[in-house]
Coordinates of C-alpha atoms in Angstrom, one line a residue:
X21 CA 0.0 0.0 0.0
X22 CA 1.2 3.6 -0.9
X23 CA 0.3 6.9 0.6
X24 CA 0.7 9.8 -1.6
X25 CA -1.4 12.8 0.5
X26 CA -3.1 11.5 2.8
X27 CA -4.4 8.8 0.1
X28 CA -4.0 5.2 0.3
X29 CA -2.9 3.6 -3.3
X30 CA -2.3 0.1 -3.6
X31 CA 0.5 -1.1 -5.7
X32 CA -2.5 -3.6 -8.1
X33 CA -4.2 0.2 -8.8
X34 CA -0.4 1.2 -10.3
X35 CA -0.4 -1.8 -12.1
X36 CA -3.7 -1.4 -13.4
X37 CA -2.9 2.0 -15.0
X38 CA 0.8 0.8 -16.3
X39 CA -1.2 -1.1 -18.1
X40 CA -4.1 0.9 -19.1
X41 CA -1.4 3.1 -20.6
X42 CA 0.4 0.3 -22.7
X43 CA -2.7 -0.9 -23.5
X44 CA -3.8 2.5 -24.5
X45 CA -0.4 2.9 -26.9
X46 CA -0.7 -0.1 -28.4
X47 CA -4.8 -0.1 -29.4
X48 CA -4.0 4.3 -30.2
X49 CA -1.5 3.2 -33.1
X50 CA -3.4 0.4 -34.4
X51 CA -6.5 3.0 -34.5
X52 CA -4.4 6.0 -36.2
X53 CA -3.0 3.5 -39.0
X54 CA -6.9 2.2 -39.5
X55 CA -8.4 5.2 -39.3
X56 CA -5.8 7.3 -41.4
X57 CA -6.0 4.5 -44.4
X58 CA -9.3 3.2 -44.4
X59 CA -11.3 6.1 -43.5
X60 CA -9.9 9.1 -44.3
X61 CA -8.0 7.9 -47.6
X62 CA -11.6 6.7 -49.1
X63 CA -12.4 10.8 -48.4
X64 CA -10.4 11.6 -50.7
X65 CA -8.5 13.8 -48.5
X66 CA -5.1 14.7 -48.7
X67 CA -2.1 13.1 -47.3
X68 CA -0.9 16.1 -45.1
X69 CA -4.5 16.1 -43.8
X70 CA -5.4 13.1 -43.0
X71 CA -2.0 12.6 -41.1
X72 CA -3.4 15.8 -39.0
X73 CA -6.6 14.5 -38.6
X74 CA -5.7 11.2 -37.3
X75 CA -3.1 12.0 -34.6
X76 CA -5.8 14.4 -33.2
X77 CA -8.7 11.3 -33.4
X78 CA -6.3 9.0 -32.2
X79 CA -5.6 11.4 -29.4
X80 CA -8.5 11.7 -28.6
X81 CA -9.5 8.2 -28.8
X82 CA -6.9 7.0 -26.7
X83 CA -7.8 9.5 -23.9
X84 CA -11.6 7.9 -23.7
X85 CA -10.0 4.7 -24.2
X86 CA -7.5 5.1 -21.1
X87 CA -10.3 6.4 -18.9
X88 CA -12.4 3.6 -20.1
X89 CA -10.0 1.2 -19.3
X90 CA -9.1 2.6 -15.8
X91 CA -13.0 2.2 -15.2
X92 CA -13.1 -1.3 -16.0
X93 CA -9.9 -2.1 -13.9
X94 CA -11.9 -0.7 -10.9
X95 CA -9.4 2.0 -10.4
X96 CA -10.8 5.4 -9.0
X97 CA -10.2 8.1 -10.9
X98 CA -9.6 10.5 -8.1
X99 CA -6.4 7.9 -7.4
X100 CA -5.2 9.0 -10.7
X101 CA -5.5 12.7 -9.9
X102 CA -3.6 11.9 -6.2
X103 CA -0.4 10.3 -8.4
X104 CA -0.8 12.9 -10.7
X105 CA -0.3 15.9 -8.0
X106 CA 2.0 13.7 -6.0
X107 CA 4.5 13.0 -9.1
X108 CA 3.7 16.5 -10.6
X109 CA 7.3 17.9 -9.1
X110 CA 8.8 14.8 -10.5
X111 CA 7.1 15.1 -13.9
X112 CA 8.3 18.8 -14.2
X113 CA 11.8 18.0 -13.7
X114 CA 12.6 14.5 -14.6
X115 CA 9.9 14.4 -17.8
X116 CA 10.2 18.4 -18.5
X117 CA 11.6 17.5 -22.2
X118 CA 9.2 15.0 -22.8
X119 CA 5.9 17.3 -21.9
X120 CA 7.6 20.0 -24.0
X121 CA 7.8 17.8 -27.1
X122 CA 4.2 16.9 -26.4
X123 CA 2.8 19.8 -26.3
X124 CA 4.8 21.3 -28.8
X125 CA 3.7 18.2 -31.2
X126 CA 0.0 19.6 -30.1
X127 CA 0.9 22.8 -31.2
X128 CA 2.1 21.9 -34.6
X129 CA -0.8 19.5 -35.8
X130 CA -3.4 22.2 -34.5
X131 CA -1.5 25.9 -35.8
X132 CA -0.1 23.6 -38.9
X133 CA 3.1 26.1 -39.3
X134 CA 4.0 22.2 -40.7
X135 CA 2.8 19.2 -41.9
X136 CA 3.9 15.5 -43.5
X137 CA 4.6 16.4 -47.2
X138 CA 6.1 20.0 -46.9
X139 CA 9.7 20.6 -47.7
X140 CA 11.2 22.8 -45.2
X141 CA 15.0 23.9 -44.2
X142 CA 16.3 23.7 -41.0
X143 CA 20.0 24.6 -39.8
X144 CA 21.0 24.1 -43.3
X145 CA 19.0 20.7 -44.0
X146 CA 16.7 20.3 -46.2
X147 CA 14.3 17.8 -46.6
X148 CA 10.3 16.8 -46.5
X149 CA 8.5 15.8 -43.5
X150 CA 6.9 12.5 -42.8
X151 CA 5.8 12.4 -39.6
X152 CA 4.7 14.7 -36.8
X153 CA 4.0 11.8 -33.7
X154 CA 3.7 13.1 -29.8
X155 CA 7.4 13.6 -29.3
X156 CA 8.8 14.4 -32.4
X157 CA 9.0 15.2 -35.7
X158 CA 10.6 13.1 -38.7
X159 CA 12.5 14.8 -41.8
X160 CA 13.4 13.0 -44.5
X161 CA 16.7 14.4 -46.7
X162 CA 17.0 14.4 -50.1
X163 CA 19.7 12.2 -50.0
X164 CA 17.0 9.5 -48.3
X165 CA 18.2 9.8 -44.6
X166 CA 15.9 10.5 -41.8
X167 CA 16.0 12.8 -39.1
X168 CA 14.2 13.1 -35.9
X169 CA 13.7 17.0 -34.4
X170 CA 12.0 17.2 -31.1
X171 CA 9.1 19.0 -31.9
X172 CA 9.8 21.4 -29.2
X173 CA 12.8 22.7 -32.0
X174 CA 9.6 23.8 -34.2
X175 CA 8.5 26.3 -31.2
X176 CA 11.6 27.6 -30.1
X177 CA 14.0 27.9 -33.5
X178 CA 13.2 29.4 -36.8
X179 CA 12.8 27.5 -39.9
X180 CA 11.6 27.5 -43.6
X181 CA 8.5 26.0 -44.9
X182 CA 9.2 26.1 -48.3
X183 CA 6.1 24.8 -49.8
X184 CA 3.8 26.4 -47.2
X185 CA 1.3 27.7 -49.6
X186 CA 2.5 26.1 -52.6
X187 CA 6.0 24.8 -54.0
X188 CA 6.4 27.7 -55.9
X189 CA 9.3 30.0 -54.7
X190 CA 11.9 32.3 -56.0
X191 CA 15.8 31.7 -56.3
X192 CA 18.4 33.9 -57.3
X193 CA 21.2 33.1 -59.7
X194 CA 24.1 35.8 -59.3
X195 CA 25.8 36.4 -62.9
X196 CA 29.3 38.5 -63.2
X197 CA 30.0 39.9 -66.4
X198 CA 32.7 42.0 -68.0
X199 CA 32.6 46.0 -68.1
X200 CA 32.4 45.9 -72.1
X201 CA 29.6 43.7 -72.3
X202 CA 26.3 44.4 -73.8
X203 CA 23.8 44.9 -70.8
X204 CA 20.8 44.9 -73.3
X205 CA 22.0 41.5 -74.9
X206 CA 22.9 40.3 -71.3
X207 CA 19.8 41.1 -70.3
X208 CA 18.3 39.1 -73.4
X209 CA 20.3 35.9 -72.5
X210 CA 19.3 35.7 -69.2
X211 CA 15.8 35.6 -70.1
X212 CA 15.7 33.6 -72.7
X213 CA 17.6 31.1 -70.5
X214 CA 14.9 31.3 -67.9
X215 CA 12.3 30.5 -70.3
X216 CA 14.0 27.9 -71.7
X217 CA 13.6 26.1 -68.2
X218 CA 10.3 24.8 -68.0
X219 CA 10.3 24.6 -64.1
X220 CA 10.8 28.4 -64.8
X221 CA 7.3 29.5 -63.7
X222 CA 5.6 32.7 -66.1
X223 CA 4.0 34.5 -63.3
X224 CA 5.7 36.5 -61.5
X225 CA 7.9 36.9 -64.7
X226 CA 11.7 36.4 -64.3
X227 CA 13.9 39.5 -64.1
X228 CA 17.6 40.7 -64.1
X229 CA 19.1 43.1 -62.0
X230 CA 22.1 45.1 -62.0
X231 CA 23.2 44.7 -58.2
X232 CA 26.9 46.1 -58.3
X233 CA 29.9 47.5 -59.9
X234 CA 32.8 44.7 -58.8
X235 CA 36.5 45.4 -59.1
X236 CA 36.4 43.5 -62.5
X237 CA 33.2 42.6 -63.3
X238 CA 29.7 43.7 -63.5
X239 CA 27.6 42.1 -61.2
X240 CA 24.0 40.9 -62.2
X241 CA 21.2 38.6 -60.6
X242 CA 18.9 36.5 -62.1
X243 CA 15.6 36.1 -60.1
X244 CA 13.0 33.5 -61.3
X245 CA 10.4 31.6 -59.6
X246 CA 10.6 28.1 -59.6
X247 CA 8.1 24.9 -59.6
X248 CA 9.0 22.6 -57.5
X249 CA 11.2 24.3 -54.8
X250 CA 12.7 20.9 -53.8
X251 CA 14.4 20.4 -57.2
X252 CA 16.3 23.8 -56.5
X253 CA 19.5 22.6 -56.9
X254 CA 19.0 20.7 -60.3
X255 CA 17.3 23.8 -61.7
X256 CA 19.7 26.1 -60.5
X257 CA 22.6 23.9 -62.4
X258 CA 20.4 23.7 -65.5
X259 CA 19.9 27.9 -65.9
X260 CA 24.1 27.8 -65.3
X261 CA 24.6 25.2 -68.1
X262 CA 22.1 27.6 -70.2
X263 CA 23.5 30.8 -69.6
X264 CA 27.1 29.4 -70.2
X265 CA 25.9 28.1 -73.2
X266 CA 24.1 31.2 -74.7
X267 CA 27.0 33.8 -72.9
X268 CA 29.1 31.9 -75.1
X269 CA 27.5 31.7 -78.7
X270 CA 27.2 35.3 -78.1
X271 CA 31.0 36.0 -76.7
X272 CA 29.7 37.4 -73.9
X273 CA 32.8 36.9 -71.1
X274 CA 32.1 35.9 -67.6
X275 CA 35.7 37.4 -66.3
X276 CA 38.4 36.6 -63.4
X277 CA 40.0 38.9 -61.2
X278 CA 42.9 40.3 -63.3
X279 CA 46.3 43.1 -63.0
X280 CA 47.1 45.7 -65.2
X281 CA 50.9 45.3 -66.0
X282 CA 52.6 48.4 -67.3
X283 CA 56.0 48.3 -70.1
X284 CA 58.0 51.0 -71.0
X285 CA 59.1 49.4 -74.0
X286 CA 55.6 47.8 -75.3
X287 CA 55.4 49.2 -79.3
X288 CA 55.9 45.6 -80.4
X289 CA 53.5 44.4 -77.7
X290 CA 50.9 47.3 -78.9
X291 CA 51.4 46.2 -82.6
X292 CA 51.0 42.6 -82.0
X293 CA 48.0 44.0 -79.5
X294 CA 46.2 45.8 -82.3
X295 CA 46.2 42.9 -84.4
X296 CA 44.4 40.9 -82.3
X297 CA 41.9 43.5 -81.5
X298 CA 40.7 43.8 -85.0
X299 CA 41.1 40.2 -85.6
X300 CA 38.9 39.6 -82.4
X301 CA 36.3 42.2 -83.9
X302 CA 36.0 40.6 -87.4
X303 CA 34.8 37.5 -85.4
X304 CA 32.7 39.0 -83.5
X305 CA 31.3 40.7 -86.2
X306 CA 30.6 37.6 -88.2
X307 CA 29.6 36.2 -85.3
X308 CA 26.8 38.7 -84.8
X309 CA 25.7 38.6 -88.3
X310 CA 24.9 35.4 -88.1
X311 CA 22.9 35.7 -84.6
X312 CA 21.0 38.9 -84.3
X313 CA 20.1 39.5 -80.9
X314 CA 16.0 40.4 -80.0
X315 CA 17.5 44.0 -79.5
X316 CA 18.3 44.1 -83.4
X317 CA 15.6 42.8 -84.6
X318 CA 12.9 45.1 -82.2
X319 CA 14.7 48.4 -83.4
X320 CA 13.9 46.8 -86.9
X321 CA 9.9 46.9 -85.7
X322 CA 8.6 50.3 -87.0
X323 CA 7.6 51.1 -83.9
X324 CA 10.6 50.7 -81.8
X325 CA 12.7 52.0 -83.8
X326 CA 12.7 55.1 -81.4
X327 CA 13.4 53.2 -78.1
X328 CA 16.8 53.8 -76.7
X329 CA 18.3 50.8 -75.1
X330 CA 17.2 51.7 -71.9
X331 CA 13.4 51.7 -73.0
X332 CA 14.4 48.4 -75.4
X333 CA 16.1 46.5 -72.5
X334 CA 12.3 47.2 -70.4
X335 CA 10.5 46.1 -73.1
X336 CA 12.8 42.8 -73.8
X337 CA 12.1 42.2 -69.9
X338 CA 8.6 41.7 -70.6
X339 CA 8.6 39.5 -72.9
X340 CA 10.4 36.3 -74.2
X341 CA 11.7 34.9 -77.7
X342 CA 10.0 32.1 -79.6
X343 CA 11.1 30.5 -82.6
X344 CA 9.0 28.6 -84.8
X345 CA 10.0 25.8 -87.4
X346 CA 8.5 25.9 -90.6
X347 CA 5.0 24.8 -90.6
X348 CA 5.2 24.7 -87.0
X349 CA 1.6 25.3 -85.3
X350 CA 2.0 28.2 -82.5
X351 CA -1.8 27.9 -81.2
X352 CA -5.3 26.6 -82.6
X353 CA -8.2 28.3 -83.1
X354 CA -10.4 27.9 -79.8
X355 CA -7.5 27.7 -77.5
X356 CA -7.6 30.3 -74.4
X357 CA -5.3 33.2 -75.7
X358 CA -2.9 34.6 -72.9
X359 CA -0.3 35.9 -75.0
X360 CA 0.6 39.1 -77.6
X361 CA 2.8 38.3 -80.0
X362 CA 5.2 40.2 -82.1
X363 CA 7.0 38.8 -85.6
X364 CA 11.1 39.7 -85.5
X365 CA 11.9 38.1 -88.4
X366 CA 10.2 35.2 -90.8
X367 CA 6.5 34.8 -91.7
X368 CA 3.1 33.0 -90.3
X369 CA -0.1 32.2 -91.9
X370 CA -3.6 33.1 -90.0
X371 CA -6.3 30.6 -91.1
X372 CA -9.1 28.8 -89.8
X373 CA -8.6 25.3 -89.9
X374 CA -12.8 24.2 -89.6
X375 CA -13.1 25.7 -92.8
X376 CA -9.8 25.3 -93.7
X377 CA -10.2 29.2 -95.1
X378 CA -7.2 31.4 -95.6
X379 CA -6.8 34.9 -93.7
X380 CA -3.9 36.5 -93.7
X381 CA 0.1 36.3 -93.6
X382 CA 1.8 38.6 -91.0
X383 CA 5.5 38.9 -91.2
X384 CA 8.2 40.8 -89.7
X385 CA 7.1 44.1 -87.6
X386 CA 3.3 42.4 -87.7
X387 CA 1.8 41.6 -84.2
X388 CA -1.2 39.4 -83.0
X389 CA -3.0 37.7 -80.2
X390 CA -4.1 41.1 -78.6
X391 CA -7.6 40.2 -79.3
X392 CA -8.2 37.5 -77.3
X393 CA -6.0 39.0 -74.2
X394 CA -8.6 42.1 -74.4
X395 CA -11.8 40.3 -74.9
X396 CA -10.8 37.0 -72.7
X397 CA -12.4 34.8 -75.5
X398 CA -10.9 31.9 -77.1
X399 CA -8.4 32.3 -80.4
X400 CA -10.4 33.0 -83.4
X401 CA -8.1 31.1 -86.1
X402 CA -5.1 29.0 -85.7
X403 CA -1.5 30.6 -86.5
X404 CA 1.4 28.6 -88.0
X405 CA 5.0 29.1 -89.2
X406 CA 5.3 29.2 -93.0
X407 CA 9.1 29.9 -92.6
X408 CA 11.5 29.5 -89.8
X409 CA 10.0 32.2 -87.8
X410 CA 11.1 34.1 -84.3
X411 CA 8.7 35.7 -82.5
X412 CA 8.8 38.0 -79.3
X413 CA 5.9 37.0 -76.7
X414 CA 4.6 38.8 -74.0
X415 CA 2.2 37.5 -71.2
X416 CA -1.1 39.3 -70.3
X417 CA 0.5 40.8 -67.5
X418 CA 3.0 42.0 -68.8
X419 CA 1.3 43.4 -71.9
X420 CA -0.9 45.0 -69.4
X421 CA 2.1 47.0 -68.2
X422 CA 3.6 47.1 -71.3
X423 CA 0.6 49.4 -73.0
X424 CA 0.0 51.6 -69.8
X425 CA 3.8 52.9 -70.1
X426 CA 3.3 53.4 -73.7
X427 CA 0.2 54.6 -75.0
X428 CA 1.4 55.2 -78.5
X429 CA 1.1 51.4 -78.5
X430 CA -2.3 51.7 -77.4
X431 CA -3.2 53.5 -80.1
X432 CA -1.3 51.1 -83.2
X433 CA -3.0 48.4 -81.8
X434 CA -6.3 50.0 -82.2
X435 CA -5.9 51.4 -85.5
X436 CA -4.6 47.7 -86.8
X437 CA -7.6 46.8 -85.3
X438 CA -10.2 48.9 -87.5
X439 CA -8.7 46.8 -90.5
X440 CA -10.9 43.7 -88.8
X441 CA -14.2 45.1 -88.1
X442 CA -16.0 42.3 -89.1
X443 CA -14.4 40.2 -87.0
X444 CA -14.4 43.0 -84.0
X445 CA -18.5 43.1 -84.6
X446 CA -19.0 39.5 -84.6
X447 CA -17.1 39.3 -81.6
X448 CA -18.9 42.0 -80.0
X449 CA -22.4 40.4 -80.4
X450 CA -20.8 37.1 -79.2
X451 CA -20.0 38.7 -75.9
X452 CA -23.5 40.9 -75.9
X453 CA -25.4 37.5 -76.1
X454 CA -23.3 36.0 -73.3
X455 CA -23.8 39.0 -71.1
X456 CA -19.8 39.9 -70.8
X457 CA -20.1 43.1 -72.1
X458 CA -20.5 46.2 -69.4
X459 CA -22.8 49.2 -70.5
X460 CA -20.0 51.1 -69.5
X461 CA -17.9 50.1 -72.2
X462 CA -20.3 49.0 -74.9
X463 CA -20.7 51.5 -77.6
X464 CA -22.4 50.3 -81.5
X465 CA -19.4 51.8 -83.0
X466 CA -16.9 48.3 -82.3
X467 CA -13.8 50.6 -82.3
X468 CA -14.8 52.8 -79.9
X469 CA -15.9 49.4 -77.4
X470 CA -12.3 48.2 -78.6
X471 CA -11.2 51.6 -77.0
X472 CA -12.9 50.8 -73.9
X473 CA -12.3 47.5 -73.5
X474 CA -8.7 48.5 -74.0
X475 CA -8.5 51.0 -71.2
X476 CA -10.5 48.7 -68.9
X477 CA -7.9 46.1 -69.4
X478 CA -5.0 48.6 -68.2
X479 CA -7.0 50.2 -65.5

């Protein structure tokens, strides 16, 4: 017999909850895996979730469960408070880490700052998480190890959730470039390498910064947003591979720290010097013959042929290059439309393939796709390649941008619009009959609702 209090506990009422609580482990695990996987999975929900919701159930279960069983043991439950405030002093001390761990666990299924699937970083390891049990928490690595962090690490330490809202997230790839280099064709490159990786997400758009003036380089930043985070480090090696690739068809030099020497005698140096200058220039000017840079060919567009290249390098930062093979297909008619096209150089046939009718040919300095990005209907004909083609894209955000900071734009695209006013009417009573149209905007003259529609879209 024990006395804790002033109370008289015999030592078969300890056994009897010893083993209430085993008994209470043992049936709460077997309950959580049935439950998680046989219930919750046929509700179609999610993994994360119904990890959540089953360490809470199971919780709770096992607390009814233990009471349950204390009840049938004939144990009184005002023993159990007695050995509770009797060991409380022991239980702060000796099992202070393990309460903290449990509660902590509590805290993370119910706040969610985590939970089994997300990919977080902590001190430097990254990795996804399994498991969130009572005491703690189990990462696995990327390189397929496991790691178990108290859960009380969560409370007390910072960390990164890097798929909290989505796996979607931005990385930065620092660039260093030489003083003489082309910052508008730099520019370009960097771009057309992020587009070229498809894990390269379109919104937010990529961009490239000039963060620095180095003691031999120029120092630039590529920021693009990436899906999914956790393959950061393959898609961060595959833009490097890209850029080196494109900096060097392009000569663009990626220098090292460097001295000037100085020689008194150094005509025969200078001579030999100056040879390989122009030599150097020849090839470079071959070399650029043969690849025009997006810069080129927009000054060639009548209407940026007045953009300096600070105004050119904005307007390349808005927008990406595409190049078509002959006969290639770039959309179908029907298909949502979500992107403004301009041609730099080759030519494309507009037709409608249902009626297999002939429309038009655009070629270089031509532009399309602004209808369906201001009326947010479906393509009206399909567009293909009828010679290798380039074209220079720009989302609808970005051509949203793109026409409040120039409204001469604005205006072009309007006027090139007036030479389709059949189509612009047809359209028009399409969206009347639909109800899509505001009274604000409508108007019976089509250019006029074009007009409208146009500042709406930019407003």
């Amino acid at each position: 017999m024990l006395t804790v209090g002033g109370t008289s506990i015999s030592l078969i009422a300890l056994l009897q909850i010893v083993i209430a609580l085993i008994l209470v482990i043992i049936i709460g695990k077997i309950f959580k895996k049935i439950f998680k996987e046989n219930i919750l999975n046929k509700l179609n929900i999610d993994s994360a979730n119904r990890e959540t919701f089953a360490n809470i159930i199971s919780y709770f279960f096992g607390a009814i469960l233990f009471i349950l069983l204390l009840q049938y043991f004939g144990v009184n439950l005002s023993t159990l408070a007695v050995i509770g405030g009797g060991l409380g002093l022991g239980i702060g001390f000796g099992l202070q880490d393990i309460t903290k761990n449990f509660i902590s666990g509590l805290t993370l299924l119910f706040e969610r700052p985590i939970k089994p699937g997300d990919f977080i970083e902590i001190e430097n390891i990254k990795g996804y998480v399994t498991e969130i049990s009572t005491r703690s928490t189990v990462v696995e690595t990327q390189d397929g190890s496991e790691i178990f962090i108290p859960n009380s690490f969560f409370i007390n330490h910072r960390f990164t959730n890097w798929s909290y809202n989505s796996f979607t997230a931005r990385i930065i790839i620092p660039i260093a470039v030489a003083y003489q280099s082309d910052l508008v064709l730099v520019t370009e490159l960097l771009l057309q390498s992020a587009y070229q990786e498809s894990r390269v997400v379109a919104h937010p758009s990529p961009e490239v910064l000039l963060v620095g003036f180095g003691d031999s380089s120029l120092n630039l930043e590529l920021r693009v947003w990436i899906n999914p985070i956790d393959q950061e480090p393959e898609i961060r090696s595959n833009l490097n591979f890209i850029i080196e690739y494109l900096f060097r068809q392009y000569n663009i030099t990626i220098p090292f720290p460097q001295r000037d020497v100085w020689l008194k005698n150094y005509s025969d140096v200078l001579e030999n010097k100056n040879i390989n200058i122009s030599q150097e220039k020849n090839n470079q000017n071959h070399h650029h013959k043969s690849k025009k840079s997006i810069k080129d060919m927009l000054w060639e567009v009548d209407y940026f042929q007045d953009f300096n290249e600070i105004e050119i390098r904005k307007l390349i930062e808005s927008g990406y290059r595409k190049n078509l093979e002959k006969e290639q297909i770039l959309f179908k008619e029907n298909e949502i439309g979500d992107t403004f096209y301009i041609i730099l150089s080759g030519k494309v046939e507009v037709f409608v393939e249902k009626i297999n009718k002939h429309l038009n040919y655009l070629k270089a300095g031509s532009f399309f796709g602004e209808l369906s990005l201001m009326l947010g209907m479906p393509r009206t004909a399909t567009v293909k390649a009828v010679e290798p083609t380039i074209l220079f894209c720009i989302n609808q955000a970005n051509f949203r941008k793109l026409l409040m900071k120039n409204p001469e734009l604005y205006d072009l695209i309007v006027n090139k619009l007036s030479e389709r006013k059949n189509e612009l009417v047809e359209r028009q009573n399409e969206l009347r009959r639909m109800g899509l149209i505001d009274k604000e905007e409508d108007d019976n003259n089509p250019l006029i609702w074009v007009r409208n529609r146009l500042k709406k879209l930019i407003t």
